[in-house]
Amino acid sequence: MNIMILPKPEIVAGSFVKDYEKIYAESCANPGLFWENIAKELSWYKTWDRVLDWQYPYGRWFTGGKCNIVQNALDRHMQTATKEKLAYIWEGQDGTVRQFTYGQLNEEVCRFANVLKSLGLKRGDHASIYLPRIPEQIIAMLGCAKIGVVHTVVFSGFSIEALKNRIVDGEAKIVITADGYPYKDKTIECKSTVDEAIKELPQVEHVIVVKRAGNNIVFNPGKDLWWDEVTKTQSTDCPTEQMDATDPLFILYTSGTTGKPKGIIHSQGGYMVGAYITLKWTFNLTPDDVYFCTADAGWITGHSFIVYSPLMNGVTTFIYESVPDYPNPGKWWQLIEKYKVTKFYTAPTAIRSLMRYGDNWPRMHNLSSLKILGSVGEPINPEAWLWFHEKVGNSNCPVIDTWWQTETGMAMIAPLPSVPLKPGSAFKPFPGIEADIVDDKGIPVPPNTQGFLVINKPWPAMFLDVYKNPQKYREAYWEVVPTKVYFTGDSAKKDEDGYYWIIGRNDDVLKVSGHRLGSAELESALVSHHAVAEAAVIGKPHEIKGESIKAFVILKQGVTGSDQLKEELKQEVRKQIGPIATPDEIDFVDKLPKTRSGKIMRRVLKAQELGQPVGDTSTLENQ
Ligand code: WT7
């Protein structure tokens, strides 16, 4: 598509970056200086000795510096008028509204940090947060970060096995959860999921339980603690721990090409700088903004762009507890009108599903407060982009399509509001970021040619490592192409104007409604069922979800396939990973295409399924 949407003069005038090309050129000429100047916008207990210590494949940023991201997210606002302004407005599915000023949020965070301390947790310990989208999810994260406890947030949609794996690998001493939470007409019981997950895990000393749904739970005295009881007696003062810039802030698990999710470790200092500036510049954040991001803090989008960056930028963030079409498909538009939201950040899958309900829903509401729209998580097709731009933004708001990953911690390829936009393209690299599209030898490909998206230089919010698996860190990210660059796992093209067009993952990672799932993870869930001998999972293009999940299953000898068995297998995956991983289709087959070394060639299955050329099959064992 060759449409180019030019920025409105008033948007350019109000932009932090008015001339992208100039700032970009300057940033690349001296990246150290560029990032240092941004770091200086934040507050540090001690400034760094070196901006970057790069020893391939490890980048350590702001070494020698002392800071705490919570000092920037909360503490420093206590001396300014920001203390009295709203940090969060939260609306529950039942219409309950909870609001926190920066001052109030700080008090809650201090109380919770003091609870952790009273339970013996200290700097360097690990905590798992398994909470739904309620304010305590954010308070718990900040409370950990404040005293240097490394948090691992597990998305509340994950089930027993997925939670257990993350608690075990992440070595959590404590789990923070809720009794349950409303999800449409149901109550999801998360406390019982935690009970199951930690049944054989003596490492977990305590479970702190937030009362949300009021459902009955099994309460284990001594081990379980009610959030409201333990926090109310604590002091609202708590000193913030002075961390090294290179200390870990959190671990967030994400799917890769093996069955086991990878623990992505992020730093206090570099992450802070990268997350802070990328949201500020891509969304032109100003103090009067009401910012609404529809993600869950259980994902990286939430960590960076619901919790840490909005607070560092001192804006008011709105959070809705439930899903976009509950109780009706006009819910988000009604909320935007009610709270006069100025910046709205969501995912293509949600845009496509709301688009399906027709233009009437957004038209019923006054959306004129909106200034900037954003998209993240998967490629946005031009049709959805244009609908979002026209029907939600009334053709007045730039659509900021931000490409990034759990690993990058910050937006990497993304437009700034002052640039000309092409619907469906994520524009060009953020200032300070050097990216390219290369072939398997690492050689840049010509314009309009598909290749691997790579990042050529270290960036401040780059992950520190894969937790307990440095080999994976090297192999999966830094040794795939031979030029010592960061391999993203995505395919993309650059057009003749240098605009990036992301095509999608080039590994066995699926993007289902923006959620990242590994084929191998799904397969291992299927194979754990007693009827299954082997399984192979592929992603198929899906109009709304981006990709849908199709599984090919070989049953054990003597087992006959039936619809009932398919249903059972779906339930098994839901139980192990979560509802987001439910296969859409299951086929029972006799054989799977494999290499001579026994690796399943999912690529061949996918080509066959989609009626596309199968490509090179020279390594196929059984032609
Ligand atoms: C993968 C990373 C970053 C927050 C959410 C996802 C895909 C992400 C875009 C975009 C096209 C995108 C990529 C990437 N992706 N944003 N704007 N356009 N694709 O984080 O779960 O770590 O997934 O999401 O495939 O590799 P994540």
XYZ file of C-alpha atoms and ligand atoms in Angstrom:
650
model
C 0.000 0.000 0.000
C 1.366 3.364 -0.957
C -0.603 5.716 1.211
C 1.421 8.239 3.149
C -0.240 10.113 6.000
C 1.410 13.394 6.782
C 1.568 14.709 10.335
C -0.649 17.664 11.218
C 1.313 20.852 11.922
C -0.108 21.108 15.453
C 1.137 17.607 16.246
C 4.603 18.428 14.966
C 4.593 21.655 16.959
C 3.749 19.777 20.147
C 6.295 17.004 19.607
C 9.433 16.376 21.629
C 11.142 15.343 18.419
C 10.225 17.584 15.518
C 12.851 16.414 13.080
C 13.344 12.678 13.329
C 15.971 12.385 10.579
C 18.182 14.978 12.223
C 17.894 13.522 15.734
C 18.391 10.029 14.398
C 21.568 10.979 12.544
C 22.930 12.731 15.621
C 22.081 9.804 17.889
C 23.939 7.356 15.667
C 26.946 9.625 15.335
C 27.375 9.504 19.093
C 25.063 6.985 20.775
C 26.886 7.221 24.111
C 26.216 10.928 24.325
C 22.650 10.499 23.114
C 21.759 7.946 25.811
C 23.698 9.777 28.470
C 21.682 12.932 27.858
C 18.481 10.962 28.256
C 19.718 9.300 31.432
C 20.328 12.799 32.800
C 16.583 13.542 32.586
C 16.171 10.984 35.379
C 17.431 11.041 38.900
C 20.365 8.917 40.131
C 21.868 8.399 43.563
C 25.241 8.315 41.868
C 25.994 8.925 38.214
C 27.634 6.266 36.085
C 31.306 5.824 35.365
C 30.660 4.506 31.889
C 27.593 4.776 29.686
C 28.165 1.381 28.113
C 30.421 -1.520 28.821
C 30.013 -3.743 25.755
C 31.606 -7.139 25.827
C 29.912 -9.164 23.159
C 27.297 -10.470 23.703
C 26.752 -8.636 26.970
C 25.990 -4.941 27.222
C 26.109 -3.362 30.659
C 24.724 0.150 30.757
C 25.515 3.003 33.123
C 28.056 0.941 35.020
C 29.057 2.376 38.352
C 25.728 4.233 38.509
C 23.378 3.869 41.473
C 19.641 4.255 41.047
C 16.269 2.699 41.642
C 13.518 2.805 39.059
C 10.998 3.431 41.863
C 12.922 6.519 42.875
C 12.060 7.863 39.421
C 8.588 6.370 39.239
C 7.463 7.613 42.660
C 9.960 9.102 45.116
C 11.002 12.090 43.082
C 7.378 13.077 42.480
C 6.850 13.419 46.247
C 8.654 16.748 46.115
C 6.518 18.154 43.293
C 2.900 18.863 42.469
C 2.734 15.441 40.809
C 2.283 13.990 44.304
C -1.322 15.208 44.306
C -2.206 14.124 40.806
C -3.722 10.800 39.828
C -1.278 8.068 38.907
C -3.952 5.467 38.183
C -7.659 5.366 37.615
C -8.915 1.818 37.626
C -12.376 0.684 36.633
C -13.529 -2.801 37.493
C -15.770 -4.941 35.368
C -18.576 -4.240 37.835
C -18.119 -0.474 37.483
C -16.195 0.016 40.744
C -13.671 2.832 40.400
C -10.434 3.012 42.382
C -8.061 5.937 42.107
C -4.581 6.553 43.432
C -2.691 9.803 43.455
C 1.074 9.492 43.169
C 1.216 10.188 46.902
C -1.305 7.487 47.737
C 0.354 5.008 45.430
C 3.669 5.708 47.107
C 2.123 4.975 50.500
C 0.691 1.669 49.323
C 3.983 0.696 47.740
C 5.848 1.505 50.959
C 3.408 -0.546 53.004
C 3.789 -3.499 50.712
C 7.580 -3.216 50.616
C 7.517 -3.228 54.416
C 5.409 -6.388 54.369
C 8.019 -8.080 52.208
C 10.745 -6.967 54.575
C 8.804 -8.193 57.591
C 8.649 -11.598 55.932
C 12.399 -11.597 55.604
C 12.696 -10.764 51.923
C 15.673 -8.691 50.952
C 17.576 -7.342 47.999
C 18.268 -10.098 45.481
C 15.416 -12.385 46.613
C 12.758 -13.386 44.106
C 8.981 -13.013 44.221
C 6.264 -14.268 41.865
C 3.286 -12.061 41.191
C 0.256 -13.936 39.917
C -2.404 -11.292 40.010
C -5.169 -10.199 37.680
C -5.454 -6.666 36.370
C -6.050 -4.895 39.674
C -4.057 -2.062 41.269
C -2.335 -4.482 43.655
C -0.583 -6.034 40.664
C 1.214 -2.733 40.137
C 1.720 -2.035 43.833
C 3.318 -5.451 44.257
C 5.727 -4.886 41.367
C 6.775 -1.485 42.658
C 7.042 -2.751 46.224
C 9.482 -5.440 45.107
C 11.516 -3.097 42.915
C 11.754 -0.539 45.688
C 13.701 -2.879 47.963
C 15.574 -4.720 45.227
C 13.445 -7.873 45.258
C 13.371 -9.269 41.716
C 9.798 -9.745 40.541
C 8.465 -12.299 38.115
C 4.979 -11.401 37.019
C 3.043 -14.345 35.678
C 0.045 -13.428 33.521
C -3.106 -14.420 35.402
C -4.375 -16.290 32.339
C -1.657 -18.907 32.717
C -2.592 -22.192 34.384
C -1.061 -24.502 36.935
C 1.901 -25.977 35.052
C 2.908 -22.713 33.417
C 2.796 -20.959 36.794
C 4.668 -23.751 38.518
C 7.472 -23.769 35.941
C 7.943 -20.047 36.379
C 7.950 -20.233 40.168
C 10.477 -23.065 40.111
C 12.791 -21.598 37.488
C 12.461 -18.121 38.992
C 13.186 -19.421 42.514
C 10.414 -17.380 44.086
C 10.205 -17.364 47.872
C 6.820 -15.767 47.892
C 3.767 -15.685 45.625
C 1.329 -12.798 45.524
C -2.101 -13.644 44.199
C -5.844 -12.972 44.597
C -8.730 -15.104 45.746
C -10.275 -14.844 42.316
C -11.384 -12.288 39.773
C -14.358 -11.651 37.539
C -13.986 -12.545 33.895
C -17.151 -11.794 31.971
C -19.844 -13.861 33.695
C -17.406 -16.169 35.435
C -15.120 -16.026 38.420
C -11.599 -17.245 37.762
C -10.162 -18.782 40.900
C -6.491 -17.968 40.955
C -5.760 -18.924 44.565
C -6.581 -22.579 43.891
C -4.259 -22.496 40.872
C -1.469 -21.271 43.141
C -2.268 -23.972 45.708
C -1.927 -26.631 43.020
C 1.210 -25.109 41.565
C 3.091 -24.912 44.862
C 1.848 -28.166 46.359
C 5.300 -29.703 46.207
C 7.346 -26.528 46.401
C 8.683 -25.919 49.902
C 10.677 -22.970 48.497
C 7.513 -20.852 48.618
C 7.350 -19.587 52.175
C 4.256 -17.411 51.897
C 1.312 -16.646 49.669
C -0.141 -13.169 49.982
C -3.758 -13.074 48.873
C -5.616 -9.986 47.676
C -9.364 -10.148 48.195
C -10.965 -9.363 44.846
C -13.794 -11.750 43.984
C -14.784 -12.779 47.505
C -14.967 -16.429 46.468
C -14.251 -19.171 48.981
C -10.651 -20.262 49.101
C -8.617 -22.770 51.038
C -6.619 -20.682 53.474
C -3.490 -22.230 54.935
C -2.787 -20.464 58.228
C 0.854 -19.624 58.721
C 1.595 -19.781 55.033
C -1.209 -17.711 53.532
C -1.642 -14.071 54.431
C -4.409 -11.664 53.475
C -3.017 -8.625 51.685
C -5.294 -6.151 53.466
C -4.470 -7.525 56.902
C -0.703 -7.531 56.500
C -0.455 -4.181 54.754
C -2.721 -2.136 57.020
C -0.402 -2.327 60.028
C 2.693 -1.308 58.076
C 4.288 2.094 57.939
C 3.789 4.267 54.855
C 7.479 5.074 54.865
C 10.103 2.804 53.469
C 13.542 3.756 52.248
C 14.240 2.936 48.619
C 17.183 0.619 48.101
C 20.083 2.129 46.180
C 20.695 -0.412 43.443
C 23.520 -0.764 40.976
C 22.343 0.237 37.515
C 23.245 -3.271 36.331
C 21.330 -5.093 39.079
C 18.329 -7.146 37.967
C 14.935 -5.476 38.269
C 12.711 -8.288 37.069
C 12.541 -11.580 35.241
C 9.766 -12.055 32.728
C 9.243 -15.399 31.063
C 8.593 -15.608 27.358
C 8.249 -18.368 24.811
C 10.978 -19.462 22.479
C 11.617 -22.421 20.275
C 12.122 -24.949 23.053
C 9.457 -26.351 25.351
C 10.717 -24.320 28.263
C 9.982 -20.574 28.463
C 12.997 -18.325 28.877
C 13.460 -16.038 31.876
C 14.330 -12.659 30.401
C 16.226 -10.571 32.958
C 16.006 -6.779 32.849
C 18.176 -4.260 34.637
C 17.384 -1.383 36.973
C 19.289 1.387 35.171
C 19.421 0.698 31.445
C 15.849 -0.541 31.366
C 14.752 2.558 33.245
C 16.287 4.883 30.658
C 15.028 2.958 27.625
C 11.483 2.478 28.896
C 11.269 6.088 30.062
C 12.178 7.766 26.797
C 10.555 5.484 24.250
C 7.030 5.948 25.579
C 7.615 9.654 26.141
C 8.699 10.316 22.574
C 6.459 7.894 20.703
C 3.355 9.119 22.526
C 4.453 12.714 23.159
C 3.643 12.218 26.837
C 2.865 15.421 28.689
C 1.657 15.960 32.253
C -1.969 16.575 31.244
C -2.288 13.238 29.462
C -4.774 10.550 30.389
C -3.168 7.462 28.983
C -4.973 4.164 28.465
C -3.015 1.039 27.621
C -5.126 -2.083 27.237
C -2.341 -4.583 27.912
C -1.941 -6.548 31.131
C 1.043 -5.924 33.380
C 1.703 -9.656 33.027
C 3.383 -8.911 29.680
C 6.336 -6.706 28.829
C 4.025 -4.037 27.396
C 2.489 -3.717 30.819
C 5.807 -3.690 32.680
C 7.283 -0.953 30.547
C 4.239 0.948 29.381
C 1.623 0.605 32.129
C 3.822 0.559 35.174
C 7.322 1.960 34.885
C 7.344 4.441 32.013
C 4.006 6.178 32.608
C 4.959 6.711 36.263
C 8.420 7.996 35.397
C 6.711 10.391 33.004
C 4.205 11.483 35.623
C 1.054 10.892 33.585
C -2.346 9.577 34.655
C -2.900 6.027 33.474
C -6.319 4.496 33.100
C -6.830 0.741 33.471
C -9.906 -1.315 32.684
C -10.136 -4.649 34.438
C -11.961 -6.592 31.757
C -11.954 -7.405 28.041
C -12.802 -5.022 25.156
C -16.212 -6.431 24.334
C -17.579 -6.835 27.815
C -20.298 -5.982 28.617
C -20.519 -4.739 25.008
C -18.182 -3.879 22.121
C -18.509 -0.183 22.885
C -16.922 -0.492 26.322
C -13.494 0.931 25.462
C -15.010 3.815 23.511
C -17.319 4.597 26.413
C -14.332 4.595 28.784
C -12.315 6.859 26.491
C -15.206 9.318 26.480
C -15.821 9.064 30.228
C -12.206 9.597 31.269
C -11.267 11.886 28.379
C -8.410 9.646 27.359
C -5.785 11.411 25.246
C -3.400 8.573 24.374
C -4.685 5.090 23.622
C -2.445 2.052 23.124
C -3.788 -1.337 22.103
C -3.164 -4.405 19.938
C -4.073 -5.242 16.323
C -6.080 -8.294 17.357
C -8.359 -6.116 19.484
C -8.713 -3.529 16.731
C -9.668 -6.223 14.224
C -12.224 -7.784 16.530
C -13.827 -4.437 17.396
C -13.812 -3.451 13.731
C -15.956 -6.487 13.080
C -18.722 -5.138 15.292
C -19.056 -2.182 12.945
C -18.475 1.567 12.949
C -21.506 2.315 15.067
C -19.867 1.462 18.360
C -17.101 4.063 18.171
C -19.509 6.529 16.523
C -21.818 6.382 19.553
C -19.138 8.023 21.678
C -17.350 11.323 21.751
C -13.738 10.366 21.189
C -12.480 13.875 20.526
C -10.146 13.839 23.543
C -7.867 11.397 21.686
C -4.593 12.726 20.329
C -2.412 9.706 19.660
C -3.199 6.043 19.052
C -0.791 3.149 19.371
C -0.517 -0.477 18.343
C 1.762 -3.288 19.517
C 2.247 -7.033 19.606
C 1.969 -8.205 16.021
C 1.867 -6.744 12.522
C -1.100 -4.470 11.964
C -2.679 -4.883 8.560
C -3.318 -1.620 6.661
C -7.083 -2.167 6.740
C -7.155 -2.322 10.539
C -4.683 0.562 10.748
C -6.937 2.756 8.594
C -10.062 1.825 10.506
C -8.365 2.691 13.780
C -7.109 5.947 12.308
C -10.426 6.995 10.796
C -13.142 5.586 13.042
C -11.416 5.884 16.397
C -9.026 8.742 15.764
C -11.336 10.679 13.429
C -8.313 10.979 11.093
C -6.721 13.349 13.608
C -4.459 11.033 15.546
C -1.224 9.479 14.358
C -1.231 5.686 14.740
C 2.046 4.696 16.374
C 2.875 1.109 15.497
C 5.596 0.110 17.946
C 7.730 -2.940 17.251
C 9.553 -4.438 20.224
C 9.902 -7.565 22.330
C 10.100 -8.843 25.880
C 13.855 -8.987 25.317
C 14.230 -5.410 24.082
C 12.326 -3.920 27.034
C 11.615 -0.730 25.068
C 10.165 0.225 21.689
C 12.785 -0.259 18.965
C 11.165 0.328 15.581
C 8.440 2.898 15.948
C 7.273 6.192 14.504
C 7.274 9.442 16.399
C 4.085 11.492 16.063
C 5.840 14.083 13.887
C 6.746 11.748 11.014
C 4.849 10.784 7.830
C 3.176 7.425 8.378
C 2.516 4.504 6.086
C -0.382 2.318 7.323
C 0.997 -1.112 8.175
C 4.603 -0.025 8.613
C 6.290 0.427 12.000
C 8.348 3.272 10.453
C 12.088 3.257 11.278
C 14.327 2.646 14.287
C 13.946 4.813 17.349
C 16.802 7.321 17.772
C 19.902 5.581 19.106
C 18.830 2.213 17.664
C 20.632 0.733 14.677
C 18.663 -1.974 12.941
C 18.810 -3.719 9.587
C 17.357 -6.481 7.452
C 19.922 -9.141 6.594
C 20.264 -12.591 5.066
C 21.506 -15.667 6.914
C 25.106 -14.553 6.435
C 24.344 -11.231 8.041
C 24.569 -9.309 4.778
C 22.014 -6.514 4.333
C 19.385 -7.346 1.715
C 18.220 -4.873 -0.965
C 15.058 -2.792 -0.437
C 11.743 -4.639 -0.581
C 13.437 -7.975 0.036
C 12.465 -10.137 2.972
C 15.182 -10.920 5.486
C 15.909 -11.204 9.192
C 15.387 -8.191 11.384
C 18.521 -7.592 13.443
C 19.703 -4.916 15.854
C 23.283 -3.898 15.200
C 24.227 -2.103 18.378
C 23.468 -2.579 22.078
C 20.586 -0.530 23.498
C 19.964 0.564 27.093
C 16.916 -1.596 27.888
C 18.519 -4.717 26.427
C 18.021 -7.793 28.590
C 20.890 -8.798 30.837
C 20.693 -12.508 30.142
C 18.421 -15.535 30.051
C 18.000 -16.575 33.642
C 20.195 -19.551 34.473
C 20.791 -20.161 30.777
C 23.585 -18.010 29.326
C 24.089 -20.564 26.592
C 20.587 -19.922 25.339
C 21.285 -16.203 25.451
C 24.205 -16.647 23.085
C 22.723 -19.254 20.818
C 19.211 -17.947 20.348
C 20.066 -14.289 20.011
C 23.701 -13.571 19.206
C 24.974 -16.495 17.199
C 22.203 -17.064 14.690
C 23.759 -14.751 12.130
C 27.557 -14.642 12.063
C 27.992 -10.869 12.341
C 27.622 -10.565 16.137
C 24.333 -8.686 15.925
C 21.141 -9.252 17.909
C 18.811 -11.656 16.119
C 15.187 -10.758 16.771
C 13.506 -13.871 15.396
C 11.363 -11.722 13.085
C 11.271 -11.415 9.320
C 10.814 -8.018 7.778
C 11.355 -5.845 4.705
C 12.539 -2.307 4.294
C 11.023 -0.296 1.468
C 12.767 2.231 -0.757
C 12.080 4.998 1.793
C 13.683 2.969 4.580
C 10.333 2.147 6.242
C 10.239 -1.218 8.017
C 7.461 -3.699 7.320
C 7.407 -6.476 9.889
C 6.245 -9.778 8.440
C 6.242 -11.983 11.517
C 8.265 -14.593 13.357
C 10.675 -16.704 11.365
C 11.070 -19.315 14.088
C 8.612 -21.719 15.684
C 7.059 -19.036 17.808
C 3.373 -18.233 17.327
C 1.615 -14.947 17.869
C -1.949 -15.721 18.840
C -3.963 -12.601 19.630
C -0.614 -10.959 20.249
C 0.378 -13.599 22.801
C 3.674 -15.301 22.265
C 3.558 -19.100 22.356
C 6.160 -21.653 21.364
C 5.185 -24.592 19.162
C 7.362 -26.817 21.324
C 5.594 -25.689 24.493
C 2.190 -26.548 23.031
C 3.474 -29.868 21.746
C 4.855 -30.858 25.095
C 1.494 -30.127 26.693
C -0.222 -32.341 24.116
C 2.292 -35.156 24.436
C 1.817 -35.281 28.182
C -1.692 -36.631 27.549
C -1.725 -40.437 27.855
C -3.304 -40.958 24.431
C -0.711 -38.972 22.507
C 2.477 -40.366 20.992
C 3.672 -37.307 19.067
C 2.452 -33.845 18.221
C 3.377 -30.963 15.935
C 1.902 -27.493 16.189
C 1.799 -24.737 13.591
C 0.306 -21.266 13.405
C -2.178 -20.511 10.618
C -3.113 -17.023 9.465
C -6.304 -15.914 11.193
C -8.335 -12.848 10.352
C -8.744 -11.603 13.897
C -6.232 -13.405 16.075
C -3.359 -12.968 13.637
C -2.584 -16.646 13.987
C -4.611 -19.637 15.084
C -3.220 -22.854 16.532
C -3.366 -26.083 14.571
C -2.079 -29.325 16.070
C -1.218 -32.553 14.253
C -1.334 -35.456 16.642
C -0.174 -39.072 16.337
C -2.080 -41.203 18.814
C -0.603 -44.109 20.686
C -1.215 -47.550 19.227
C -4.671 -48.832 19.940
C -6.160 -45.403 20.622
C -8.837 -44.206 18.212
C -9.351 -40.565 17.527
C -12.717 -38.962 18.258
C -14.184 -35.502 18.703
C -14.342 -36.197 22.376
C -10.620 -36.904 22.470
C -9.944 -33.673 20.587
C -11.887 -31.824 23.245
C -9.928 -33.596 25.965
C -6.647 -32.607 24.356
C -7.758 -28.997 24.143
C -8.630 -29.102 27.820
C -5.227 -30.582 28.596
C -3.466 -27.645 26.917
C -5.716 -25.167 28.703
C -4.918 -26.797 32.001
C -1.199 -26.832 31.428
C -0.592 -23.504 29.753
C -3.831 -21.555 29.836
C -6.898 -20.628 27.776
C -4.800 -18.428 25.463
C -3.056 -21.578 24.225
C -6.167 -23.604 23.350
C -5.669 -25.254 19.933
C -8.256 -24.177 17.363
C -7.904 -27.326 15.286
C -6.586 -30.798 15.949
C -5.936 -33.364 13.219
C -5.102 -36.966 13.984
C -2.391 -38.189 11.608
C -0.254 -41.300 11.106
C 3.011 -39.607 10.285
C 4.774 -36.285 10.712
C 7.409 -34.873 8.363
C 10.788 -35.138 10.062
C 14.422 -34.569 9.315
C 16.770 -37.542 9.336
C 17.816 -36.517 12.814
C 14.195 -36.752 13.930
C 13.267 -33.056 14.139
C 9.718 -32.287 13.104
C 9.639 -30.041 10.022
C 6.794 -27.759 10.976
C 7.571 -25.636 7.948
C 6.534 -28.531 5.694
C 3.309 -29.064 7.610
C 2.498 -25.413 7.374
C 3.150 -25.217 3.638
C 0.972 -28.265 3.055
C -1.784 -26.893 5.238
C -1.778 -23.571 3.411
C -1.366 -25.104 -0.027
C 1.953 -23.360 -0.553
C 5.159 -24.663 -2.123
C 6.952 -26.845 0.390
C 10.420 -25.544 -0.484
C 13.651 -27.358 0.181
C 12.962 -30.841 1.536
C 16.389 -32.352 1.038
C 16.718 -33.000 4.763
C 13.331 -34.685 4.949
C 13.636 -38.264 6.132
C 10.615 -39.639 4.307
C 10.066 -37.834 1.005
C 7.158 -10.306 19.120
C 7.564 -10.033 20.538
C 6.513 -5.752 22.681
C 5.339 -5.976 23.379
C 4.454 -7.099 22.999
C 5.070 -8.289 22.369
C 5.842 -9.242 17.506
C 5.589 -6.966 18.544
C 5.041 -5.775 16.821
C 4.678 -4.808 15.852
C 4.810 -6.483 14.227
C 5.265 -7.090 16.391
C 7.169 -9.632 16.907
C 8.092 -9.733 18.103
N 5.591 -7.811 17.492
N 5.254 -5.744 18.162
N 4.434 -3.543 16.180
N 4.577 -5.210 14.568
N 5.144 -7.438 15.093
O 6.187 -8.789 23.078
O 5.494 -11.142 23.510
O 7.926 -10.479 23.499
O 6.611 -10.607 21.382
O 5.905 -9.698 18.858
O 7.031 -10.861 16.279
O 9.194 -10.580 17.894
P 6.564 -10.297 22.944
